């Protein structure tokens, strides 16, 4: 009895420690919400806020914008209006509308994003617990997700991908529940979640065939168990056996009862009906203005198959499908330690499934693992082949990776004999993972580089100076713009010929300083110099950048601002210049300022 009490107390203490660490990482999410001091440095946030400001619930629900779903705009505007009404009520001012202003919508939106990501942590716990029925494993899964820097970083942005991440996780959990209990209510829940996802972003339409397949297999799967059993008995088959199996399959299809067919029809109908009604409620103008909706969605789909359509997607030309995502997940998003645990866990789960899918006691766990893995691998295979590869497109994969990584750590611990060594090993691994995350989080403990550069410009560049800035990038300085004159360099423009070279040279003659606010232009354009290899090429622009960086132009670099992740205690910088542009360009871009100098004779 005393041993049991001691064990229980020890488990409770471990649980408390893990929970405290999870709450610590949730606190870090809220603590870094104002990472840009309210200067709107994320373009997707700016768009979401501008669209939301057109709305007025419930007088005007038409966003006149369908690149993304309407639900995130309704939630943002509706939350702000509720906060305005509540504040106005207590202050006795019915016209109070501060929270619906451009700047305050940013604050409200980021709080919503952080709350949604905190909710994902809870869902990760429930998914892991539902599959494995182990509370310590579920807590570890939640901890690994909460400590993933990419999840922390994106919780500071009001972007639609949070809706996709949260409701995809809920959808997958609901699919697991449906697998164990195939009721109309469960398929209706799947439909509601699917409708919410489509009202947030059109990409989750890819789940539709997977869900329908799961429903069909769940209804009719038991009818074909004889094939599975026969396959287990006979790994090799001659032609006669293959023909016999085909005949058995045809006979079995004919024997399928009308009741099962009707059941499948009802389940699919309830799913599709709930999905459509939910979509109609949360995105009514997607139906009312269906032609505009289809046109704008079509353009987004076209972009995902052709990186040349928009200037900001040129960075993905020649990037390898799947491998590009995996590289960025490994190095920056999930981190090397967590990714290693994920790989170990993934192969360990394959072994577990192969060993247990036919055993009575663990068969259901093996089936749930297979189903959950199938849904996420399917997502990765479909999205991973896209020509445009923003890191946030893989955000819905992080809950799955956290669950698998937690299993990976558990499987490694099984190979360690003593409890003491298990504690040392698990503490070391988790500490290294957390230190890696905190190294990246330190970018939020220092001022945003655009803020720092703005202050430097004000203090070091005389008022009235002419500043050259690049189009398709945020203009610096963020403040004091009335003190300076600006010349915009249209470096993305084509054709990239001698005429463009002359125009750039003429523009540079007029300016005193040249500002590169990020790597948005010079990184992709310097790679697209080969006109025999690329559909769009920039040999002249690439040479311009090479000359600028080598000092061959009449400009000398006078300031550079970086905010690299730094390993605590050792102050070793992690150079992430080669990370996906969207990982650095919002909250810690590298900025360079060049000053015109006299030509050397």
Coordinates of C-alpha atoms in Angstrom, one line a residue:
X1 CA 0.0 0.0 0.0
X2 CA 2.8 2.3 0.9
X3 CA 4.6 1.6 -2.4
X4 CA 1.4 2.4 -4.3
X5 CA 0.9 5.7 -2.4
X6 CA 4.6 6.6 -3.1
X7 CA 4.2 5.7 -6.8
X8 CA 1.0 7.8 -7.1
X9 CA 2.6 10.8 -5.4
X10 CA 5.6 10.5 -7.7
X11 CA 3.3 10.4 -10.7
X12 CA 1.4 13.4 -9.5
X13 CA 4.6 15.3 -9.0
X14 CA 5.8 14.5 -12.5
X15 CA 2.4 15.5 -13.9
X16 CA 2.5 18.8 -12.1
X17 CA 6.0 19.5 -13.4
X18 CA 4.9 18.8 -17.0
X19 CA 1.8 20.9 -16.6
X20 CA 3.8 23.8 -15.2
X21 CA 6.1 23.6 -18.2
X22 CA 3.1 23.6 -20.6
X23 CA 1.6 26.6 -18.8
X24 CA 5.0 28.3 -19.0
X25 CA 5.0 27.9 -22.8
X26 CA 1.5 29.2 -23.0
X27 CA 2.6 32.2 -21.0
X28 CA 5.5 32.7 -23.5
X29 CA 2.9 32.8 -26.3
X30 CA 0.9 35.6 -24.7
X31 CA 4.1 37.4 -23.6
X32 CA 5.4 37.8 -27.2
X33 CA 2.1 38.9 -28.7
X34 CA 3.4 42.5 -29.1
X35 CA 6.6 41.4 -30.9
X36 CA 6.4 44.3 -33.4
X37 CA 5.2 46.9 -31.0
X38 CA 1.9 47.1 -32.9
X39 CA 3.4 48.1 -36.2
X40 CA 1.6 45.4 -38.3
X41 CA 4.6 43.6 -39.7
X42 CA 2.8 40.5 -41.0
X43 CA 1.1 41.1 -44.4
X44 CA -1.6 38.4 -43.8
X45 CA -2.5 40.1 -40.5
X46 CA -2.9 43.4 -42.3
X47 CA -5.1 41.8 -44.9
X48 CA -7.3 40.1 -42.3
X49 CA -7.7 43.4 -40.4
X50 CA -8.5 45.4 -43.5
X51 CA -11.2 42.9 -44.6
X52 CA -12.6 42.7 -41.0
X53 CA -13.0 46.4 -40.9
X54 CA -15.3 46.3 -43.9
X55 CA -17.7 44.1 -41.9
X56 CA -20.2 45.0 -39.3
X57 CA -22.0 42.1 -37.6
X58 CA -24.8 41.6 -38.5
X59 CA -25.5 44.5 -40.8
X60 CA -22.8 43.8 -43.3
X61 CA -21.4 40.2 -43.7
X62 CA -19.9 40.5 -47.1
X63 CA -16.1 40.5 -47.0
X64 CA -15.7 40.9 -50.8
X65 CA -12.6 38.7 -50.4
X66 CA -12.4 34.9 -50.8
X67 CA -8.7 34.1 -50.9
X68 CA -9.4 32.9 -47.4
X69 CA -12.6 31.8 -45.7
X70 CA -14.9 34.4 -44.1
X71 CA -15.0 32.8 -40.6
X72 CA -11.7 34.2 -39.4
X73 CA -12.9 37.7 -40.3
X74 CA -16.3 37.2 -38.6
X75 CA -14.6 35.9 -35.5
X76 CA -12.2 38.9 -35.4
X77 CA -14.8 41.5 -36.0
X78 CA -17.4 39.9 -33.9
X79 CA -15.0 39.6 -30.9
X80 CA -14.0 43.2 -31.3
X81 CA -17.6 44.3 -31.4
X82 CA -18.5 42.3 -28.3
X83 CA -15.6 43.9 -26.4
X84 CA -16.7 47.3 -27.6
X85 CA -20.2 46.7 -26.4
X86 CA -19.1 45.3 -23.1
X87 CA -16.7 48.2 -22.5
X88 CA -19.2 50.8 -23.7
X89 CA -21.9 49.3 -21.4
X90 CA -19.7 49.6 -18.3
X91 CA -18.5 53.1 -19.3
X92 CA -21.9 54.3 -20.3
X93 CA -20.8 55.0 -23.8
X94 CA -22.7 53.2 -26.5
X95 CA -20.6 54.6 -29.3
X96 CA -17.4 53.0 -27.8
X97 CA -15.5 51.3 -30.7
X98 CA -11.8 51.3 -29.8
X99 CA -11.4 47.5 -30.2
X100 CA -12.7 47.7 -33.7
X101 CA -10.0 50.1 -34.8
X102 CA -7.1 49.1 -37.1
X103 CA -4.5 48.9 -34.3
X104 CA -6.7 47.3 -31.7
X105 CA -7.9 44.6 -34.1
X106 CA -4.3 43.5 -34.2
X107 CA -4.3 43.0 -30.5
X108 CA -7.6 41.2 -30.4
X109 CA -6.5 39.0 -33.3
X110 CA -3.3 37.9 -31.7
X111 CA -5.0 37.0 -28.5
X112 CA -7.5 34.9 -30.4
X113 CA -4.6 33.1 -32.2
X114 CA -2.8 32.4 -28.9
X115 CA -6.0 31.0 -27.4
X116 CA -6.6 28.8 -30.4
X117 CA -3.0 27.5 -30.2
X118 CA -3.5 26.8 -26.5
X119 CA -6.6 24.9 -27.4
X120 CA -4.5 22.8 -29.8
X121 CA -2.3 21.8 -26.9
X122 CA -5.4 20.4 -25.2
X123 CA -6.6 18.6 -28.3
X124 CA -3.1 17.0 -28.7
X125 CA -3.4 15.7 -25.2
X126 CA -6.9 14.2 -25.9
X127 CA -5.7 12.6 -29.2
X128 CA -2.8 10.9 -27.6
X129 CA -4.9 9.7 -24.6
X130 CA -7.7 8.5 -26.9
X131 CA -5.3 6.3 -28.9
X132 CA -2.9 5.0 -26.2
X133 CA -4.9 5.5 -22.9
X134 CA -1.8 6.6 -21.2
X135 CA -2.0 9.9 -19.3
X136 CA 1.8 10.4 -19.0
X137 CA 2.2 9.8 -22.8
X138 CA -0.6 12.3 -23.5
X139 CA 0.9 14.9 -21.2
X140 CA 4.3 14.4 -22.9
X141 CA 2.7 14.9 -26.3
X142 CA 1.1 18.1 -25.2
X143 CA 4.4 19.3 -23.8
X144 CA 6.3 18.6 -27.0
X145 CA 3.7 20.5 -29.0
X146 CA 3.6 23.4 -26.6
X147 CA 7.4 23.7 -26.7
X148 CA 7.6 23.6 -30.5
X149 CA 8.9 27.0 -31.6
X150 CA 7.0 27.1 -34.9
X151 CA 3.7 26.8 -33.0
X152 CA 4.8 29.5 -30.6
X153 CA 5.9 31.8 -33.4
X154 CA 2.7 31.5 -35.3
X155 CA 0.6 32.0 -32.2
X156 CA 1.7 35.6 -32.4
X157 CA 0.2 36.0 -35.9
X158 CA -3.5 36.3 -36.6
X159 CA -3.6 34.0 -39.6
X160 CA -6.2 31.5 -40.9
X161 CA -3.8 28.6 -40.5
X162 CA -4.7 28.6 -36.7
X163 CA -8.2 27.7 -37.7
X164 CA -7.0 25.0 -40.0
X165 CA -4.6 23.6 -37.3
X166 CA -7.2 23.6 -34.4
X167 CA -10.1 22.3 -36.4
X168 CA -8.0 19.7 -38.3
X169 CA -6.9 18.4 -35.0
X170 CA -10.5 18.3 -33.7
X171 CA -11.6 16.7 -37.0
X172 CA -8.9 13.9 -36.7
X173 CA -10.0 13.3 -33.1
X174 CA -13.6 13.0 -34.2
X175 CA -12.7 10.6 -37.0
X176 CA -11.0 8.4 -34.4
X177 CA -14.2 8.5 -32.3
X178 CA -16.3 7.7 -35.3
X179 CA -14.1 4.7 -36.0
X180 CA -15.0 3.3 -32.6
X181 CA -18.7 4.4 -32.8
X182 CA -20.2 4.9 -36.3
X183 CA -23.3 6.9 -35.5
X184 CA -25.1 9.6 -37.4
X185 CA -24.3 12.0 -34.6
X186 CA -20.5 11.4 -35.1
X187 CA -20.7 11.9 -38.8
X188 CA -22.7 15.1 -38.3
X189 CA -19.9 16.3 -36.0
X190 CA -17.4 15.5 -38.7
X191 CA -19.5 17.5 -41.1
X192 CA -19.7 20.5 -38.8
X193 CA -15.9 20.5 -38.4
X194 CA -15.4 20.1 -42.1
X195 CA -17.7 23.1 -42.8
X196 CA -15.8 25.2 -40.3
X197 CA -12.5 24.3 -42.0
X198 CA -13.8 25.2 -45.4
X199 CA -15.2 28.5 -44.1
X200 CA -11.7 29.2 -42.8
X201 CA -9.6 28.1 -45.8
X202 CA -10.4 26.1 -48.9
X203 CA -7.3 23.8 -48.6
X204 CA -9.0 21.4 -46.2
X205 CA -11.2 20.3 -49.1
X206 CA -8.5 17.7 -49.5
X207 CA -9.8 15.9 -46.4
X208 CA -13.1 15.1 -48.2
X209 CA -12.0 11.9 -50.1
X210 CA -10.1 10.7 -47.0
X211 CA -13.2 11.1 -44.8
X212 CA -15.5 9.4 -47.3
X213 CA -13.0 6.5 -47.6
X214 CA -12.9 6.1 -43.8
X215 CA -16.7 6.0 -43.6
X216 CA -17.0 3.4 -46.4
X217 CA -14.3 1.2 -44.9
X218 CA -15.8 1.5 -41.5
X219 CA -19.2 0.4 -42.7
X220 CA -18.2 -2.3 -45.2
X221 CA -14.8 -3.3 -43.7
X222 CA -16.1 -6.3 -41.7
X223 CA -17.5 -7.8 -44.9
X224 CA -14.0 -8.3 -46.3
X225 CA -12.2 -9.6 -43.2
X226 CA -11.8 -12.9 -44.9
X227 CA -9.4 -11.3 -47.4
X228 CA -7.2 -9.9 -44.6
X229 CA -7.1 -13.3 -42.9
X230 CA -6.3 -15.1 -46.1
X231 CA -3.5 -12.6 -46.9
X232 CA -2.0 -13.2 -43.5
X233 CA -2.0 -17.0 -44.1
X234 CA -0.7 -16.8 -47.6
X235 CA 2.0 -14.2 -48.3
X236 CA 2.6 -15.7 -51.7
X237 CA -0.1 -16.7 -54.1
X238 CA -0.3 -18.6 -57.4
X239 CA -2.6 -17.6 -60.3
X240 CA -5.3 -19.9 -59.2
X241 CA -5.5 -18.5 -55.7
X242 CA -5.5 -14.9 -57.1
X243 CA -8.4 -15.9 -59.4
X244 CA -10.2 -17.5 -56.5
X245 CA -9.8 -14.4 -54.3
X246 CA -11.2 -12.3 -57.0
X247 CA -14.2 -14.6 -57.3
X248 CA -14.7 -14.5 -53.5
X249 CA -14.5 -10.7 -53.6
X250 CA -17.2 -10.5 -56.3
X251 CA -19.4 -12.9 -54.4
X252 CA -18.9 -11.0 -51.2
X253 CA -19.8 -7.7 -52.9
X254 CA -23.0 -9.2 -54.2
X255 CA -23.8 -10.4 -50.6
X256 CA -23.6 -7.0 -49.1
X257 CA -26.9 -6.2 -47.6
X258 CA -29.0 -3.3 -48.6
X259 CA -29.1 -2.3 -45.0
X260 CA -25.4 -1.6 -45.0
X261 CA -25.6 0.3 -48.2
X262 CA -28.4 2.4 -46.8
X263 CA -26.4 2.9 -43.5
X264 CA -23.4 4.1 -45.5
X265 CA -25.7 6.4 -47.5
X266 CA -27.2 7.9 -44.4
X267 CA -23.8 8.5 -42.7
X268 CA -22.3 10.1 -45.8
X269 CA -25.5 12.2 -46.3
X270 CA -25.4 13.4 -42.7
X271 CA -21.7 14.3 -43.0
X272 CA -22.2 16.2 -46.3
X273 CA -25.4 18.0 -45.2
X274 CA -23.8 19.2 -41.9
X275 CA -20.7 20.3 -43.8
X276 CA -22.7 22.3 -46.3
X277 CA -25.0 23.9 -43.7
X278 CA -22.0 24.9 -41.5
X279 CA -20.2 26.3 -44.5
X280 CA -23.3 28.3 -45.5
X281 CA -23.7 29.7 -42.0
X282 CA -20.0 30.8 -41.6
X283 CA -19.4 31.7 -45.2
X284 CA -22.7 32.7 -46.7
X285 CA -21.2 35.0 -49.4
X286 CA -19.1 32.1 -50.7
X287 CA -22.5 30.7 -51.9
X288 CA -24.2 34.0 -52.7
X289 CA -21.2 35.3 -54.7
X290 CA -20.1 31.9 -55.9
X291 CA -18.6 33.1 -59.2
X292 CA -16.2 35.5 -57.4
X293 CA -15.5 32.8 -54.8
X294 CA -14.6 30.2 -57.5
X295 CA -12.5 32.7 -59.4
X296 CA -10.4 33.7 -56.4
X297 CA -10.1 30.1 -55.1
X298 CA -9.0 29.1 -58.6
X299 CA -6.2 31.7 -58.6
X300 CA -5.0 30.4 -55.2
X301 CA -5.0 26.8 -56.5
X302 CA -3.1 28.0 -59.6
X303 CA -0.5 29.7 -57.4
X304 CA 0.0 26.5 -55.6
X305 CA 1.0 24.7 -58.8
X306 CA 3.0 27.6 -60.3
X307 CA 5.5 29.6 -58.2
X308 CA 6.0 32.1 -61.0
X309 CA 2.5 33.7 -60.7
X310 CA 3.3 36.1 -57.8
X311 CA 6.6 37.8 -57.0
X312 CA 6.5 36.7 -53.3
X313 CA 6.4 33.0 -54.4
X314 CA 9.5 33.1 -56.6
X315 CA 11.5 32.0 -53.6
X316 CA 10.0 28.5 -54.2
X317 CA 11.2 28.0 -57.7
X318 CA 13.3 24.8 -57.9
X319 CA 12.6 23.8 -54.3
X320 CA 12.1 20.1 -53.9
X321 CA 8.7 18.7 -53.0
X322 CA 8.5 17.2 -49.5
X323 CA 12.2 17.6 -48.8
X324 CA 12.0 21.4 -48.6
X325 CA 9.3 21.1 -45.9
X326 CA 11.2 18.4 -44.0
X327 CA 14.4 20.4 -44.0
X328 CA 12.6 23.5 -42.5
X329 CA 10.6 21.3 -40.0
X330 CA 13.8 19.6 -38.9
X331 CA 16.0 22.8 -38.6
X332 CA 13.6 25.5 -37.6
X333 CA 10.0 24.4 -37.0
X334 CA 10.1 21.3 -34.8
X335 CA 13.8 21.3 -34.0
X336 CA 16.5 18.6 -34.4
X337 CA 15.8 16.9 -31.1
X338 CA 12.0 16.7 -31.5
X339 CA 12.4 15.6 -35.1
X340 CA 14.7 12.8 -34.1
X341 CA 12.2 11.7 -31.5
X342 CA 9.5 11.8 -34.2
X343 CA 11.5 9.6 -36.6
X344 CA 12.2 7.1 -33.8
X345 CA 8.5 7.2 -32.8
X346 CA 7.3 6.8 -36.4
X347 CA 9.3 3.6 -37.0
X348 CA 8.5 2.3 -33.6
X349 CA 4.8 2.8 -34.3
X350 CA 5.1 0.9 -37.6
X351 CA 6.6 -2.0 -35.6
X352 CA 3.9 -1.8 -33.0
X353 CA 1.1 -1.9 -35.6
X354 CA 2.7 -4.8 -37.5
X355 CA 3.0 -6.8 -34.3
X356 CA -0.4 -6.0 -32.8
X357 CA -2.9 -5.4 -35.6
X358 CA -4.2 -9.0 -35.3
X359 CA -4.0 -9.3 -31.4
X360 CA -7.3 -8.9 -29.6
X361 CA -6.0 -6.7 -26.7
X362 CA -4.1 -4.1 -28.8
X363 CA -5.8 -4.4 -32.1
X364 CA -7.9 -1.2 -31.6
X365 CA -4.8 0.8 -30.6
X366 CA -3.1 -0.4 -33.8
X367 CA -6.1 0.5 -35.9
X368 CA -6.3 4.0 -34.3
X369 CA -2.6 4.6 -34.9
X370 CA -3.0 3.5 -38.5
X371 CA -6.0 5.7 -39.1
X372 CA -4.4 8.8 -37.4
X373 CA -1.1 8.3 -39.3
X374 CA -3.0 7.8 -42.6
X375 CA -4.8 11.1 -42.2
X376 CA -1.6 13.1 -41.5
X377 CA 0.5 11.3 -44.1
X378 CA -2.2 11.9 -46.6
X379 CA -2.2 15.6 -45.7
X380 CA 1.6 15.7 -46.1
X381 CA 1.6 13.9 -49.4
X382 CA -1.0 16.2 -50.9
X383 CA 0.3 19.6 -49.6
X384 CA 4.0 18.6 -49.7
X385 CA 4.0 18.4 -53.5
X386 CA 2.7 22.0 -53.8
X387 CA 4.9 24.4 -55.8
X388 CA 4.5 27.0 -53.1
X389 CA 5.8 25.9 -49.7
X390 CA 5.1 28.4 -47.0
X391 CA 6.1 26.7 -43.7
X392 CA 2.8 27.5 -42.1
X393 CA 1.1 25.1 -44.6
X394 CA 2.5 22.3 -42.5
X395 CA 1.3 23.7 -39.1
X396 CA -1.6 21.1 -39.0
X397 CA 1.1 18.4 -39.0
X398 CA 2.7 19.5 -35.8
X399 CA 0.2 17.9 -33.4
X400 CA 0.7 14.6 -35.1
X401 CA 4.5 15.0 -34.9
X402 CA 4.2 15.8 -31.2
X403 CA 2.2 12.7 -30.5
X404 CA 4.6 10.5 -32.5
X405 CA 7.7 12.2 -30.9
X406 CA 6.3 11.5 -27.4
X407 CA 5.9 7.8 -28.4
X408 CA 9.5 7.9 -29.7
X409 CA 10.8 9.1 -26.3
X410 CA 8.8 6.3 -24.6
X411 CA 10.2 3.7 -26.9
X412 CA 13.7 4.8 -26.3
X413 CA 13.1 4.7 -22.5
X414 CA 12.0 1.1 -22.8
X415 CA 15.6 0.2 -23.8
X416 CA 17.0 1.7 -20.6
X417 CA 17.1 -0.7 -17.6
X418 CA 17.0 1.5 -14.4
X419 CA 14.5 4.1 -13.4
X420 CA 17.3 6.5 -12.5
X421 CA 18.8 6.3 -16.0
X422 CA 15.4 6.7 -17.5
X423 CA 14.9 9.9 -15.6
X424 CA 18.3 11.2 -16.5
X425 CA 17.9 10.4 -20.2
X426 CA 14.3 11.9 -20.5
X427 CA 15.3 15.0 -18.5
X428 CA 18.4 15.5 -20.8
X429 CA 16.4 15.0 -24.0
X430 CA 13.6 17.3 -23.0
X431 CA 16.0 19.9 -21.6
X432 CA 17.9 20.0 -24.9
X433 CA 14.6 20.4 -26.8
X434 CA 13.4 23.2 -24.5
X435 CA 16.8 25.0 -24.7
X436 CA 16.6 24.9 -28.5
X437 CA 13.1 26.4 -28.4
X438 CA 14.2 29.1 -25.9
X439 CA 17.1 29.9 -28.2
X440 CA 14.6 30.9 -30.9
X441 CA 12.3 32.6 -28.4
X442 CA 15.0 35.0 -27.5
X443 CA 14.3 36.9 -30.7
X444 CA 11.2 38.2 -28.8
X445 CA 13.3 39.4 -25.8
X446 CA 15.0 41.9 -28.1
X447 CA 13.5 44.7 -30.2
X448 CA 12.3 43.8 -33.7
X449 CA 15.0 44.6 -36.2
X450 CA 12.7 46.9 -38.2
X451 CA 12.1 48.9 -35.0
X452 CA 15.8 49.1 -34.3
X453 CA 16.6 50.1 -37.9
X454 CA 13.9 52.8 -37.8
X455 CA 15.5 54.3 -34.7
X456 CA 18.9 54.1 -36.3
X457 CA 17.6 55.9 -39.5
X458 CA 16.1 58.7 -37.4
X459 CA 19.3 59.2 -35.5
X460 CA 21.8 58.8 -38.3
X461 CA 20.2 59.8 -41.6
X462 CA 19.5 63.6 -42.0
X463 CA 16.0 64.7 -42.6
X464 CA 15.3 65.4 -46.3
X465 CA 17.5 62.6 -47.5
X466 CA 16.3 60.5 -50.4
X467 CA 15.9 56.8 -49.5
X468 CA 15.7 54.0 -52.1
X469 CA 13.4 51.2 -51.0
X470 CA 12.3 48.0 -52.7
X471 CA 8.8 47.3 -53.9
X472 CA 6.9 44.3 -52.5
X473 CA 8.6 44.8 -49.1
X474 CA 7.9 46.9 -46.0
X475 CA 9.2 50.4 -46.3
X476 CA 11.6 51.7 -43.7
X477 CA 11.6 53.7 -41.5
X478 CA 8.3 52.6 -40.0
X479 CA 7.9 56.0 -38.4
X480 CA 9.2 59.5 -39.4
X481 CA 8.5 58.8 -43.1
X482 CA 7.4 62.5 -43.4
X483 CA 11.0 63.5 -42.8
X484 CA 12.4 61.7 -45.9
X485 CA 11.8 61.3 -49.7
X486 CA 11.5 57.8 -51.2
X487 CA 12.4 56.2 -54.5
X488 CA 10.9 52.8 -55.1
X489 CA 13.0 50.2 -57.0
X490 CA 10.7 47.8 -59.0
X491 CA 13.2 45.0 -59.1
X492 CA 10.7 42.2 -59.7
X493 CA 9.6 43.8 -62.9
X494 CA 10.2 42.1 -66.2
X495 CA 11.8 42.1 -68.8
X496 CA 15.1 42.1 -66.9
X497 CA 17.0 43.8 -69.7
X498 CA 19.3 46.8 -70.4
X499 CA 16.3 49.2 -70.2
X500 CA 15.6 48.0 -66.6
X501 CA 19.3 48.4 -65.8
X502 CA 19.3 52.0 -67.0
X503 CA 16.1 52.8 -65.0
X504 CA 17.6 51.3 -61.8
X505 CA 20.8 53.2 -62.4
X506 CA 18.9 56.5 -62.9
X507 CA 16.9 55.9 -59.7
X508 CA 20.1 55.2 -57.7
X509 CA 21.5 58.5 -59.0
X510 CA 18.8 60.3 -57.2
X511 CA 19.2 58.7 -53.7
X512 CA 21.4 59.1 -50.7
X513 CA 20.7 55.8 -49.0
X514 CA 19.6 52.4 -50.1
X515 CA 17.6 50.2 -47.7
X516 CA 17.1 46.5 -47.9
X517 CA 14.4 45.8 -45.4
X518 CA 14.7 42.0 -45.7
X519 CA 15.8 39.2 -48.0
X520 CA 12.4 39.1 -49.8
X521 CA 13.9 40.3 -53.1
X522 CA 17.6 39.6 -53.2
X523 CA 17.4 36.0 -52.0
X524 CA 15.1 34.7 -54.9
X525 CA 16.3 37.1 -57.6
X526 CA 20.0 36.3 -57.2
X527 CA 19.1 32.6 -57.7
X528 CA 17.1 33.2 -60.9
X529 CA 19.9 34.4 -63.1
X530 CA 19.9 31.4 -65.6
X531 CA 17.4 32.2 -68.4
X532 CA 17.9 28.7 -69.9
X533 CA 16.8 27.1 -66.7
X534 CA 13.9 29.3 -65.4
X535 CA 10.7 30.6 -67.0
X536 CA 11.4 34.0 -65.4
X537 CA 14.9 35.1 -65.0
X538 CA 16.7 38.1 -63.5
X539 CA 20.4 38.1 -64.7
X540 CA 20.6 41.9 -64.7
X541 CA 19.1 42.2 -61.2
X542 CA 21.2 39.3 -59.9
X543 CA 24.3 41.1 -61.1
X544 CA 23.1 44.4 -59.5
X545 CA 22.9 42.6 -56.1
X546 CA 26.2 41.0 -56.6
X547 CA 27.8 44.4 -57.4
X548 CA 26.0 46.0 -54.4
X549 CA 27.2 43.3 -51.9
X550 CA 30.7 43.3 -53.2
X551 CA 31.1 47.0 -53.0
X552 CA 31.4 47.7 -56.7
X553 CA 28.5 50.1 -56.8
X554 CA 28.7 53.6 -55.3
X555 CA 27.1 52.4 -52.1
X556 CA 28.8 51.2 -48.9
X557 CA 27.1 49.3 -46.2
X558 CA 26.8 51.5 -43.1
X559 CA 24.5 49.4 -40.9
X560 CA 23.2 45.9 -40.6
X561 CA 20.5 44.7 -38.2
X562 CA 20.1 41.1 -37.3
X563 CA 18.3 39.3 -34.4
X564 CA 19.4 35.7 -34.7
X565 CA 18.3 32.9 -32.3
X566 CA 20.9 32.6 -29.6
X567 CA 21.6 29.5 -27.4
X568 CA 21.2 30.5 -23.7
X569 CA 24.2 30.5 -21.5
X570 CA 26.6 30.1 -24.4
X571 CA 25.4 33.1 -26.5
X572 CA 26.0 31.1 -29.7
X573 CA 24.0 32.5 -32.6
X574 CA 22.0 30.2 -34.8
X575 CA 22.3 31.7 -38.3
X576 CA 18.9 31.1 -39.9
X577 CA 19.4 33.2 -43.1
X578 CA 18.7 30.0 -45.2
X579 CA 15.5 29.3 -43.5
X580 CA 12.2 29.6 -45.4
X581 CA 11.6 33.3 -45.9
X582 CA 8.4 33.3 -44.0
X583 CA 10.2 32.0 -40.9
X584 CA 12.4 35.1 -40.6
X585 CA 10.9 38.0 -42.6
X586 CA 8.1 38.9 -40.2
X587 CA 9.6 38.9 -36.7
X588 CA 13.4 39.0 -37.2
X589 CA 14.4 40.0 -40.8
X590 CA 18.0 40.9 -41.7
X591 CA 18.2 44.5 -42.7
X592 CA 21.0 46.3 -44.5
X593 CA 21.4 50.0 -45.1
X594 CA 23.8 51.4 -47.7
X595 CA 25.1 54.9 -48.1
X596 CA 26.1 56.6 -51.3
X597 CA 29.8 57.3 -51.4
X598 CA 32.1 59.1 -53.7
X599 CA 33.4 57.1 -56.7
X600 CA 36.9 56.0 -56.2
X601 CA 39.2 57.1 -59.1

